[in-house]
Coordinates of C-alpha atoms in Angstrom, one line a residue:
M14 CA -23.3 93.5 58.0
P15 CA -22.0 97.2 57.9
R16 CA -21.1 98.6 61.3
S17 CA -23.9 100.5 63.1
D18 CA -21.6 103.2 64.4
V19 CA -20.6 104.6 61.0
P20 CA -22.7 106.6 58.5
P21 CA -24.3 104.8 55.6
P22 CA -22.3 104.6 52.3
W23 CA -24.2 107.6 50.8
Q24 CA -23.3 110.0 53.7
F25 CA -20.0 111.7 53.2
E26 CA -18.0 113.2 56.1
G27 CA -18.2 116.8 57.1
P28 CA -16.2 119.8 55.8
G29 CA -12.5 119.2 55.5
S30 CA -12.8 115.5 54.7
F31 CA -11.6 114.2 51.4
G32 CA -15.0 113.1 50.3
Q33 CA -16.5 116.6 50.6
P34 CA -17.7 117.9 47.2
V35 CA -15.7 120.8 45.9
A36 CA -17.0 124.0 44.3
N37 CA -17.3 124.3 40.5
R38 CA -13.8 125.3 39.3
N39 CA -15.3 128.1 37.2
A40 CA -17.8 129.3 39.8
P41 CA -17.1 132.3 42.1
C42 CA -14.9 131.3 45.0
P43 CA -16.9 130.6 48.2
C44 CA -14.5 132.8 50.2
G45 CA -16.0 135.9 48.5
S46 CA -12.9 137.2 46.7
G47 CA -14.9 137.6 43.5
R48 CA -12.4 135.4 41.6
K49 CA -13.0 132.0 40.1
Y50 CA -12.6 129.1 42.5
K51 CA -9.8 127.6 40.4
K52 CA -7.9 130.9 40.5
C53 CA -8.4 131.4 44.2
C54 CA -8.8 128.8 47.0
G55 CA -9.0 126.0 44.4
A56 CA -5.5 126.8 43.2
A57 CA -4.2 127.1 46.7
S58 CA -5.7 123.7 47.7
R59 CA -3.8 122.0 44.9
S60 CA -0.4 123.7 45.4
P61 CA 1.9 121.3 47.2
S62 CA 3.8 122.6 50.2
P63 CA 7.6 122.5 50.0
T64 CA 7.8 120.0 52.9
S65 CA 5.0 117.6 51.8
R66 CA 4.5 115.3 48.9
P67 CA 2.2 116.7 46.1
V68 CA -1.4 115.9 46.4
F69 CA -1.5 114.9 42.7
P70 CA 1.7 113.0 41.9
D71 CA 3.0 112.2 38.4
I72 CA 1.4 109.6 36.3
G73 CA 2.4 106.1 37.5
D74 CA 1.4 103.3 39.7
S75 CA 1.2 105.2 43.0
R76 CA 1.4 103.5 46.4
A77 CA -2.3 104.2 47.1
R78 CA -3.3 102.6 43.8
R79 CA -1.1 99.5 44.5
I80 CA -2.8 99.2 47.9
A81 CA -6.2 99.4 46.3
S82 CA -5.3 96.8 43.7
R83 CA -3.9 94.5 46.3
L84 CA -7.1 94.9 48.4
T85 CA -9.3 94.2 45.3
R86 CA -7.4 90.9 44.8
K87 CA -8.0 90.0 48.4
L88 CA -11.7 90.8 48.1
S89 CA -11.9 88.7 44.9
D90 CA -10.4 85.7 46.7
A91 CA -12.6 86.2 49.7
A92 CA -15.7 86.4 47.5
A93 CA -15.1 82.7 46.5
Q94 CA -15.3 81.8 50.2
L95 CA -18.1 84.3 51.3
L96 CA -20.4 83.6 48.4
S97 CA -21.9 80.3 47.3
R98 CA -22.1 79.3 43.7
R99 CA -25.8 79.8 43.8
E100 CA -25.3 83.4 45.0
I101 CA -22.7 84.2 42.3
T102 CA -25.1 82.8 39.7
A103 CA -27.9 84.9 41.1
A104 CA -25.7 88.0 40.9
L105 CA -24.7 87.3 37.3
R106 CA -28.3 86.7 36.4
R107 CA -29.3 90.1 37.7
W108 CA -26.3 91.9 36.2
T109 CA -27.0 90.5 32.7
G110 CA -30.8 90.3 32.9
D111 CA -30.5 86.8 31.4
D112 CA -32.0 83.7 33.0
D113 CA -29.1 81.6 31.7
P114 CA -26.1 83.9 32.0
Q115 CA -22.7 83.0 30.5
L116 CA -19.6 84.9 31.4
E117 CA -16.3 83.3 30.6
E118 CA -13.1 84.1 32.4
G119 CA -11.2 86.9 30.7
A120 CA -14.4 88.1 28.8
K121 CA -14.9 91.8 28.2
G122 CA -17.6 92.1 30.8
E123 CA -15.7 90.3 33.6
G124 CA -14.2 93.5 35.1
P125 CA -17.5 95.4 35.4
F126 CA -19.3 92.4 36.8
L127 CA -16.6 91.8 39.4
E128 CA -16.9 95.4 40.6
Y129 CA -20.7 95.0 40.8
L130 CA -20.3 91.7 42.6
L131 CA -17.9 93.1 45.2
H132 CA -19.4 96.6 45.8
D133 CA -23.1 96.7 44.8
W134 CA -24.7 93.3 44.7
R135 CA -26.9 92.5 47.8
P136 CA -28.4 89.0 47.9
E137 CA -32.1 88.9 48.5
D138 CA -31.8 86.2 51.2
G139 CA -29.5 86.3 54.2
N140 CA -28.4 89.6 55.7
G141 CA -28.3 91.4 52.3
A142 CA -24.7 92.7 52.8
T143 CA -22.3 93.3 50.0
V144 CA -19.0 91.4 49.7
V145 CA -17.1 94.5 50.9
E146 CA -19.4 94.7 54.0
R147 CA -19.1 91.0 54.7
F148 CA -15.3 91.2 54.3
A149 CA -15.1 94.2 56.7
E150 CA -16.9 92.1 59.4
T151 CA -14.8 88.9 59.0
D152 CA -11.3 89.7 57.6
A153 CA -10.6 93.4 58.2
K154 CA -8.5 92.6 61.3
N155 CA -6.0 90.8 59.0
L156 CA -5.4 93.9 56.8
S157 CA -2.7 96.5 57.2
R158 CA -3.5 100.0 58.4
E159 CA -3.5 101.4 54.9
E160 CA -5.6 98.6 53.5
R161 CA -8.2 99.1 56.3
R162 CA -8.3 102.8 55.5
Q163 CA -9.0 102.0 51.8
L164 CA -11.6 99.5 52.8
D165 CA -13.3 102.1 55.0
D166 CA -13.3 104.6 52.2
W167 CA -15.0 102.0 49.9
L168 CA -17.6 101.3 52.5
H169 CA -18.5 104.9 53.5
R170 CA -17.3 107.3 50.8
R171 CA -17.7 105.4 47.5
R172 CA -20.4 107.0 45.3
R173 CA -22.0 105.5 42.2
S174 CA -24.1 107.8 40.1
L175 CA -24.6 109.6 36.8
F176 CA -21.8 112.1 36.3
E177 CA -21.4 114.9 33.7
V178 CA -17.9 116.1 32.7
E179 CA -17.7 119.9 33.5
D180 CA -14.1 120.6 33.0
V181 CA -10.8 118.9 32.1
S182 CA -7.3 119.8 33.2
P183 CA -4.9 117.5 31.2
Q184 CA -1.7 118.9 32.8
E185 CA -3.0 118.0 36.3
H186 CA -4.8 114.8 35.2
L187 CA -8.0 116.2 36.8
T188 CA -11.5 115.9 35.5
T189 CA -14.3 117.9 37.2
L190 CA -17.4 115.9 37.4
R191 CA -20.9 117.0 38.5
D192 CA -23.4 114.5 39.9
R193 CA -26.4 115.0 37.7
L194 CA -28.7 113.7 40.4
T195 CA -27.6 115.6 43.5
G196 CA -25.7 118.6 42.0
D197 CA -22.5 117.8 43.9
T198 CA -19.2 118.5 42.1
F199 CA -16.0 116.6 42.4
E200 CA -12.4 116.7 41.1
V201 CA -11.3 113.3 40.0
F202 CA -7.7 112.2 39.3
D203 CA -7.7 109.8 36.4
T204 CA -5.1 109.7 33.7
A205 CA -7.2 107.7 31.3
L206 CA -10.4 109.6 31.7
V207 CA -8.7 113.0 31.3
R208 CA -7.5 112.0 27.8
Q209 CA -10.9 110.8 26.7
A210 CA -13.4 113.0 28.5
A211 CA -15.0 116.0 26.8
R212 CA -17.3 118.6 28.4
G213 CA -20.9 117.5 28.4
T214 CA -20.1 113.7 28.4
L215 CA -22.4 111.7 30.6
L216 CA -20.9 108.8 32.5
I217 CA -22.3 106.0 34.7
G218 CA -19.6 105.0 37.2
A219 CA -18.3 105.1 40.7
I220 CA -15.9 107.6 42.4
H221 CA -14.0 106.8 45.5
P222 CA -11.0 108.0 47.5
C223 CA -7.7 106.4 46.8
G224 CA -5.0 107.7 49.1
D225 CA -5.0 111.5 49.1
R226 CA -7.1 111.9 45.9
M227 CA -10.5 111.0 44.4
E228 CA -10.4 108.5 41.6
M229 CA -13.0 107.0 39.3
S230 CA -13.7 103.4 38.7
G231 CA -12.0 102.1 35.6
F232 CA -15.3 100.6 34.3
L233 CA -17.5 103.4 32.9
T234 CA -20.6 103.4 30.8
R235 CA -21.1 106.4 28.4
V236 CA -24.6 107.6 27.9
P237 CA -25.0 108.5 24.2
R238 CA -26.2 112.0 23.5
H239 CA -29.3 111.0 21.6
I240 CA -30.8 109.2 24.6
R241 CA -29.7 111.6 27.4
S242 CA -33.1 113.1 28.1
R243 CA -35.0 109.8 27.8
F244 CA -32.5 108.0 30.0
E245 CA -32.7 110.7 32.7
E246 CA -36.5 110.7 32.5
W247 CA -36.5 106.9 32.9
L248 CA -34.2 107.3 35.9
C249 CA -36.5 109.7 37.6
R250 CA -39.5 107.5 37.1
E251 CA -37.7 104.4 38.4
Q252 CA -36.2 106.2 41.4
A253 CA -39.7 107.5 42.4
A254 CA -41.1 104.0 42.3
W255 CA -38.1 102.7 44.3
R256 CA -38.6 105.4 47.0
E257 CA -42.3 104.6 47.2
R258 CA -41.7 100.9 47.8
R259 CA -39.4 101.9 50.7
G260 CA -41.3 104.8 52.0
L261 CA -38.4 107.2 51.5
P262 CA -38.7 111.0 51.1
D263 CA -37.9 112.7 47.8
E264 CA -34.5 114.1 48.8
P265 CA -31.1 114.2 47.0
S266 CA -29.7 111.9 49.6
S267 CA -31.9 109.1 48.3
W268 CA -30.2 109.0 44.9
P269 CA -26.8 107.4 45.8
P270 CA -28.3 104.3 47.5
F271 CA -30.8 103.9 44.6
F272 CA -27.9 104.0 42.1
S273 CA -25.9 101.5 44.1
Q274 CA -28.7 99.0 44.8
Q275 CA -30.2 99.3 41.2
S276 CA -26.9 99.5 39.4
A277 CA -27.5 96.3 37.3
E278 CA -30.9 97.5 36.1
I279 CA -29.5 101.0 35.4
E280 CA -26.7 99.6 33.2
Q281 CA -29.2 97.4 31.4
A282 CA -31.5 100.3 30.8
A283 CA -28.8 102.5 29.3
T284 CA -28.0 99.8 26.8
R285 CA -31.6 98.9 26.1
I286 CA -32.7 102.6 25.5
A287 CA -29.7 103.1 23.2
Q288 CA -30.3 100.0 21.1
T289 CA -34.1 99.6 21.0
P290 CA -35.8 100.8 17.9
P291 CA -38.3 103.7 18.5
L292 CA -42.0 103.3 18.9
V293 CA -43.9 104.7 15.9
V294 CA -47.4 106.1 16.6
L295 CA -49.9 107.9 14.5
S296 CA -50.7 111.6 15.0
T297 CA -53.6 110.7 17.3
G298 CA -51.3 108.8 19.7
E299 CA -52.1 105.1 19.0
P300 CA -49.3 102.7 18.0
V301 CA -48.9 101.9 14.3
S302 CA -50.3 98.4 13.7
P303 CA -51.6 97.8 10.2
G304 CA -54.7 95.8 9.7
H305 CA -57.5 95.2 7.2
A306 CA -60.9 93.5 7.1
V307 CA -62.5 91.9 4.0
Y308 CA -66.2 91.7 3.5
E309 CA -68.4 89.9 0.9
V310 CA -70.8 92.2 -0.9
D311 CA -74.3 91.3 -2.3
D312 CA -75.1 94.4 -4.3
R313 CA -72.0 96.5 -5.2
R314 CA -74.0 99.6 -6.4
R315 CA -76.2 99.7 -3.4
V316 CA -73.2 99.4 -1.0
R317 CA -71.3 102.1 -2.9
K318 CA -74.3 104.5 -2.6
A319 CA -74.8 103.7 1.0
L320 CA -71.1 104.3 1.9
L321 CA -70.9 107.7 0.2
K322 CA -74.2 108.8 1.8
S323 CA -73.9 107.5 5.3
L324 CA -70.2 107.6 6.0
Q325 CA -69.3 110.7 4.0
L326 CA -66.4 109.0 2.4
A327 CA -64.3 111.0 -0.1
E328 CA -63.9 109.2 -3.5
R329 CA -60.2 108.8 -4.4
G330 CA -60.4 107.0 -7.7
S331 CA -59.0 103.6 -8.4
G332 CA -56.7 102.0 -5.8
K333 CA -55.4 98.7 -4.5
G334 CA -55.6 97.5 -0.9
N335 CA -54.1 94.4 0.7
E336 CA -56.5 92.0 -1.1
I337 CA -59.0 94.2 -3.1
E338 CA -58.4 96.3 -6.2
G339 CA -61.1 98.7 -7.4
D340 CA -62.6 102.0 -6.4
S341 CA -61.0 103.6 -3.3
F342 CA -62.6 105.9 -0.8
G343 CA -60.8 107.8 2.0
W344 CA -62.5 108.5 5.4
P345 CA -60.9 111.8 6.3
H346 CA -60.4 113.0 9.8
D347 CA -61.1 116.7 10.5
Q348 CA -59.2 117.8 13.5
E349 CA -61.8 120.3 14.7
G350 CA -65.1 118.9 13.4
D351 CA -64.6 115.1 13.8
P352 CA -62.0 114.4 16.5
L353 CA -61.1 110.7 17.0
P354 CA -62.1 109.4 20.5
F355 CA -58.7 108.1 21.2
E356 CA -56.7 111.3 20.4
K357 CA -54.1 112.0 23.0
P358 CA -50.8 113.9 23.4
I359 CA -47.6 112.2 22.1
P360 CA -44.8 111.9 24.7
D361 CA -41.1 111.8 23.8
M362 CA -40.8 108.3 25.2
D363 CA -42.9 105.4 26.4
D364 CA -42.8 103.6 29.7
A365 CA -40.1 101.3 28.5
G366 CA -37.8 104.2 27.6
R367 CA -38.2 103.9 23.8
Q368 CA -38.2 107.0 21.7
V369 CA -41.6 107.9 20.2
L370 CA -41.8 108.9 16.6
M371 CA -45.0 110.3 15.0
M372 CA -46.1 109.1 11.6
Q373 CA -48.1 111.3 9.2
A374 CA -48.8 109.7 5.8
S375 CA -45.4 108.7 4.5
R376 CA -43.4 111.0 6.8
I377 CA -42.0 110.2 10.3
D378 CA -41.3 113.1 12.6
P379 CA -40.4 113.3 16.3
G380 CA -43.5 113.5 18.5
D381 CA -44.3 116.8 20.4
P382 CA -44.5 116.1 24.2
E383 CA -47.0 119.0 24.7
T384 CA -49.5 118.6 21.8
S385 CA -50.6 116.2 19.2
P386 CA -50.6 118.0 15.8
V387 CA -53.1 116.3 13.5
P388 CA -53.3 117.3 9.8
Q389 CA -56.6 118.8 8.8
R390 CA -57.4 116.1 6.3
E391 CA -55.8 112.9 7.7
D392 CA -57.4 109.6 6.7
I393 CA -58.8 107.5 9.5
A394 CA -59.1 104.6 7.1
T395 CA -59.4 103.6 3.4
V396 CA -62.2 101.6 1.9
Y397 CA -61.6 99.6 -1.4
L398 CA -64.7 98.3 -3.3
G399 CA -64.2 95.9 -6.2
G400 CA -66.5 93.2 -7.6
D401 CA -68.2 91.3 -4.8
R402 CA -65.6 92.3 -2.2
M403 CA -65.0 95.3 0.1
E404 CA -61.9 95.9 2.2
V405 CA -61.4 98.3 5.1
S406 CA -57.7 99.2 5.7
A407 CA -56.3 101.2 8.6
M408 CA -52.9 101.8 10.2
S409 CA -54.0 101.0 13.8
K410 CA -56.2 98.6 15.6
E411 CA -58.2 101.5 17.1
R412 CA -58.9 103.0 13.7
L413 CA -59.8 99.6 12.2
D414 CA -62.2 98.9 15.0
L415 CA -63.8 102.3 14.7
V416 CA -64.4 102.1 10.9
C417 CA -65.5 98.4 10.9
Q418 CA -68.1 99.1 13.6
A419 CA -69.5 102.0 11.6
V420 CA -69.5 100.1 8.3
E421 CA -71.2 97.1 9.8
H422 CA -73.8 99.3 11.5
E423 CA -74.7 101.2 8.4
L424 CA -74.7 98.4 5.9
G425 CA -76.1 95.6 8.1
A426 CA -76.9 92.5 6.1
A427 CA -75.6 93.9 2.9
I428 CA -72.1 92.8 3.8
R429 CA -70.6 89.7 5.5
L430 CA -67.2 89.5 7.2
V431 CA -64.8 87.1 5.4
R432 CA -61.6 87.7 7.3
R433 CA -59.8 90.2 9.5
A434 CA -56.0 90.4 9.6
E435 CA -54.0 92.5 12.1
S436 CA -50.2 92.5 12.6
A437 CA -47.7 94.5 14.6
S438 CA -45.7 96.6 12.2
D439 CA -42.1 95.6 11.6
M440 CA -41.5 98.7 9.5
V441 CA -39.5 100.5 12.1
D442 CA -37.4 97.4 12.8
R443 CA -36.5 97.1 9.1
M444 CA -35.7 100.9 8.9
W445 CA -33.6 100.6 12.1
A446 CA -31.7 97.7 10.7
R447 CA -31.0 99.4 7.4
S448 CA -29.8 102.6 9.1
S449 CA -27.2 100.6 11.1
E450 CA -25.8 98.7 8.1
P451 CA -22.6 100.1 6.5
R452 CA -23.0 101.8 3.2
R453 CA -21.5 99.7 0.4
S454 CA -22.2 101.5 -2.8
R455 CA -18.8 100.5 -4.2
R456 CA -16.7 97.6 -3.0
W457 CA -13.1 98.4 -2.3
T458 CA -10.5 95.8 -3.2
K459 CA -7.2 96.2 -1.3
P460 CA -4.3 96.2 -3.7
K461 CA -1.8 93.3 -3.4
D462 CA 1.1 94.8 -5.4
P463 CA 3.9 96.1 -2.9
G464 CA 4.2 99.3 -4.9
L465 CA 0.5 100.0 -4.8
L466 CA 0.5 99.2 -1.1
R467 CA 3.2 101.7 -0.5
L468 CA 1.4 104.4 -2.4
E469 CA -1.8 103.6 -0.5
R470 CA 0.0 104.1 2.9
D471 CA 1.6 107.3 1.7
A472 CA -1.7 108.7 0.5
G473 CA -3.4 107.8 3.7
D474 CA -0.6 109.4 5.8
R475 CA -0.7 112.6 3.7
L476 CA -4.5 112.7 4.0
W477 CA -4.8 112.8 7.8
R478 CA -1.8 115.1 8.2
E479 CA -3.3 117.7 5.8
W480 CA -6.8 117.3 7.2
I481 CA -5.8 117.8 10.9
D482 CA -4.7 121.4 10.2
S483 CA -7.3 122.3 7.6
P484 CA -10.2 124.7 8.4
I485 CA -13.5 122.9 8.9
K486 CA -16.7 124.7 8.3
A487 CA -18.5 122.7 11.1
F488 CA -15.9 124.1 13.6
G489 CA -16.5 127.7 12.6
G490 CA -13.4 127.7 10.3
K491 CA -11.1 126.2 13.0
S492 CA -9.0 123.1 12.2
P493 CA -9.4 119.8 14.0
R494 CA -6.2 120.5 16.0
E495 CA -7.7 123.8 17.2
A496 CA -11.0 122.1 17.9
A497 CA -9.3 119.5 20.1
G498 CA -8.0 122.3 22.4
D499 CA -11.4 124.0 22.6
P500 CA -13.7 122.6 25.3
N501 CA -16.7 123.7 23.4
L502 CA -15.6 122.1 20.0
R503 CA -13.9 119.0 21.3
P504 CA -17.3 117.0 21.7
E505 CA -18.1 117.9 18.1
L506 CA -14.7 116.6 16.9
E507 CA -15.3 113.4 18.9
D508 CA -18.7 113.0 17.1
L509 CA -17.1 113.6 13.7
L510 CA -14.4 111.0 14.3
R511 CA -17.0 108.5 15.3
D512 CA -18.9 109.2 12.2
F513 CA -15.8 108.5 10.1
E514 CA -15.4 105.2 11.8
E515 CA -19.0 104.2 11.2
Q516 CA -19.1 105.1 7.5
G517 CA -18.8 102.5 4.9
R518 CA -15.5 101.4 3.4
S519 CA -16.5 102.3 -0.1
G520 CA -13.6 104.4 -1.3
P521 CA -10.6 106.6 -0.4
G522 CA -11.0 109.3 2.2
P523 CA -11.8 109.6 5.9
G524 CA -14.9 107.4 5.5
G525 CA -13.2 105.0 3.1
P526 CA -10.9 101.9 3.5
W527 CA -8.5 103.9 5.7
A528 CA -11.2 105.1 8.2
G529 CA -9.8 103.0 11.1
Q530 CA -6.2 104.0 10.6
F531 CA -7.1 107.6 9.8
V532 CA -9.0 108.1 13.0
Q533 CA -6.4 106.3 15.0
N534 CA -3.7 108.6 13.7
V535 CA -5.7 111.7 14.3
R536 CA -6.5 110.6 17.9
R537 CA -2.9 109.9 18.6
E538 CA -1.7 113.2 17.2
L539 CA -4.3 115.2 19.1
G540 CA -3.9 113.3 22.4
M541 CA -7.5 112.0 22.3
E542 CA -6.8 108.2 22.7

């Protein structure tokens, strides 16, 4: 169990401690000088004194990092003694969200799971302490003074959260991160992150002191731009439910413990929201679920006359439904004069975090979170009448129920239900799958002749070298080299390079058979690896 005489992990020490959040580097300095923090006290705080070692040493395996690595190995060894096989399986099951989890040694997900197992996982039975907390109670006395200091930092000053990159200083290997959930800002020393981070990038990860500097966990999850708002909305909703179950107030201090205790679910949600196809709804808010009902008709002329008179159907000419071909009639929906009883606003996302798209006729548009725009003459359903059969077809269960009840009430014994078929639409799944498939309009056959291979390499090398210094319209006429040095354009360049990698290998060019090598060369030249 954690010691009772120390603050909980989410409470950092007071001013002057290493864990204290720093001011935004571009904000006015708190001293009141009127200059930016990075040009005033911020610069002074990073200037090494002549008699002391620099706060931010050169790139390399520093002593503090070696101590942290050695302590991690000791914690990993201790976990095998402190945790039973059943507990490790339970942790893996929660991390993966799978009832029968499989994680082989050396697999890609082994590192992130190990960090979760040591620092964040709390078993539901027993004392509920993490491996780090158990180790501190049982084995801390066997550690060196420096290892005990690092262990104490992990216990009390490690913070796991959702961070946004605000600034990058490549020469100092510093990345300024703002906690999106509490507003705190930190300067993090990380040689790998500073080469890859771009302003505006959202990261899920943990920061912690390592010696005299703040570092970030090596295992990060990037939140794609297209799900940022939906992911943050999901976070707020889940955190509110988590607080309610524990009777906690709505305060910024409640975010770090929520993020630590629910880290497995948060990681799973980020992946699920990014990969799950959107939910398609009709303009009145109900989910798309095509269905149709077929009726047997005794007197076709009588039924046709009754439909036009009683239901005010608009004749559309000949048409073909799911099973019936004949005269078609549309039941129009007038937004003002005949509102549907189930009309409701369309949100940006549903409770599961899926994006909500609105379907109007053959068009699919993003839903408006404030209003539900309905076309003036949108069909509620279509009726097909042919021979001795009639079919009612609609794009949702609610609409089909509404029209079938009206038809059966008006026509009574003149019609008899033969069958009713409903199915959840797989249209979106098919569209989603097609959009993720590589484009293969032309197949590219790699030449085998040595001379042709040499020409291919030369052409590819010349292509990326010319492109990297060419003006790009999307960058306002700046070249990719200039965009890489511009904090505002660097994210756009990252997106463009990712697009190149995702395009099909159909022919020469950045999106063709050289896409992988092209992007790799550009990243290496611009220092974006």
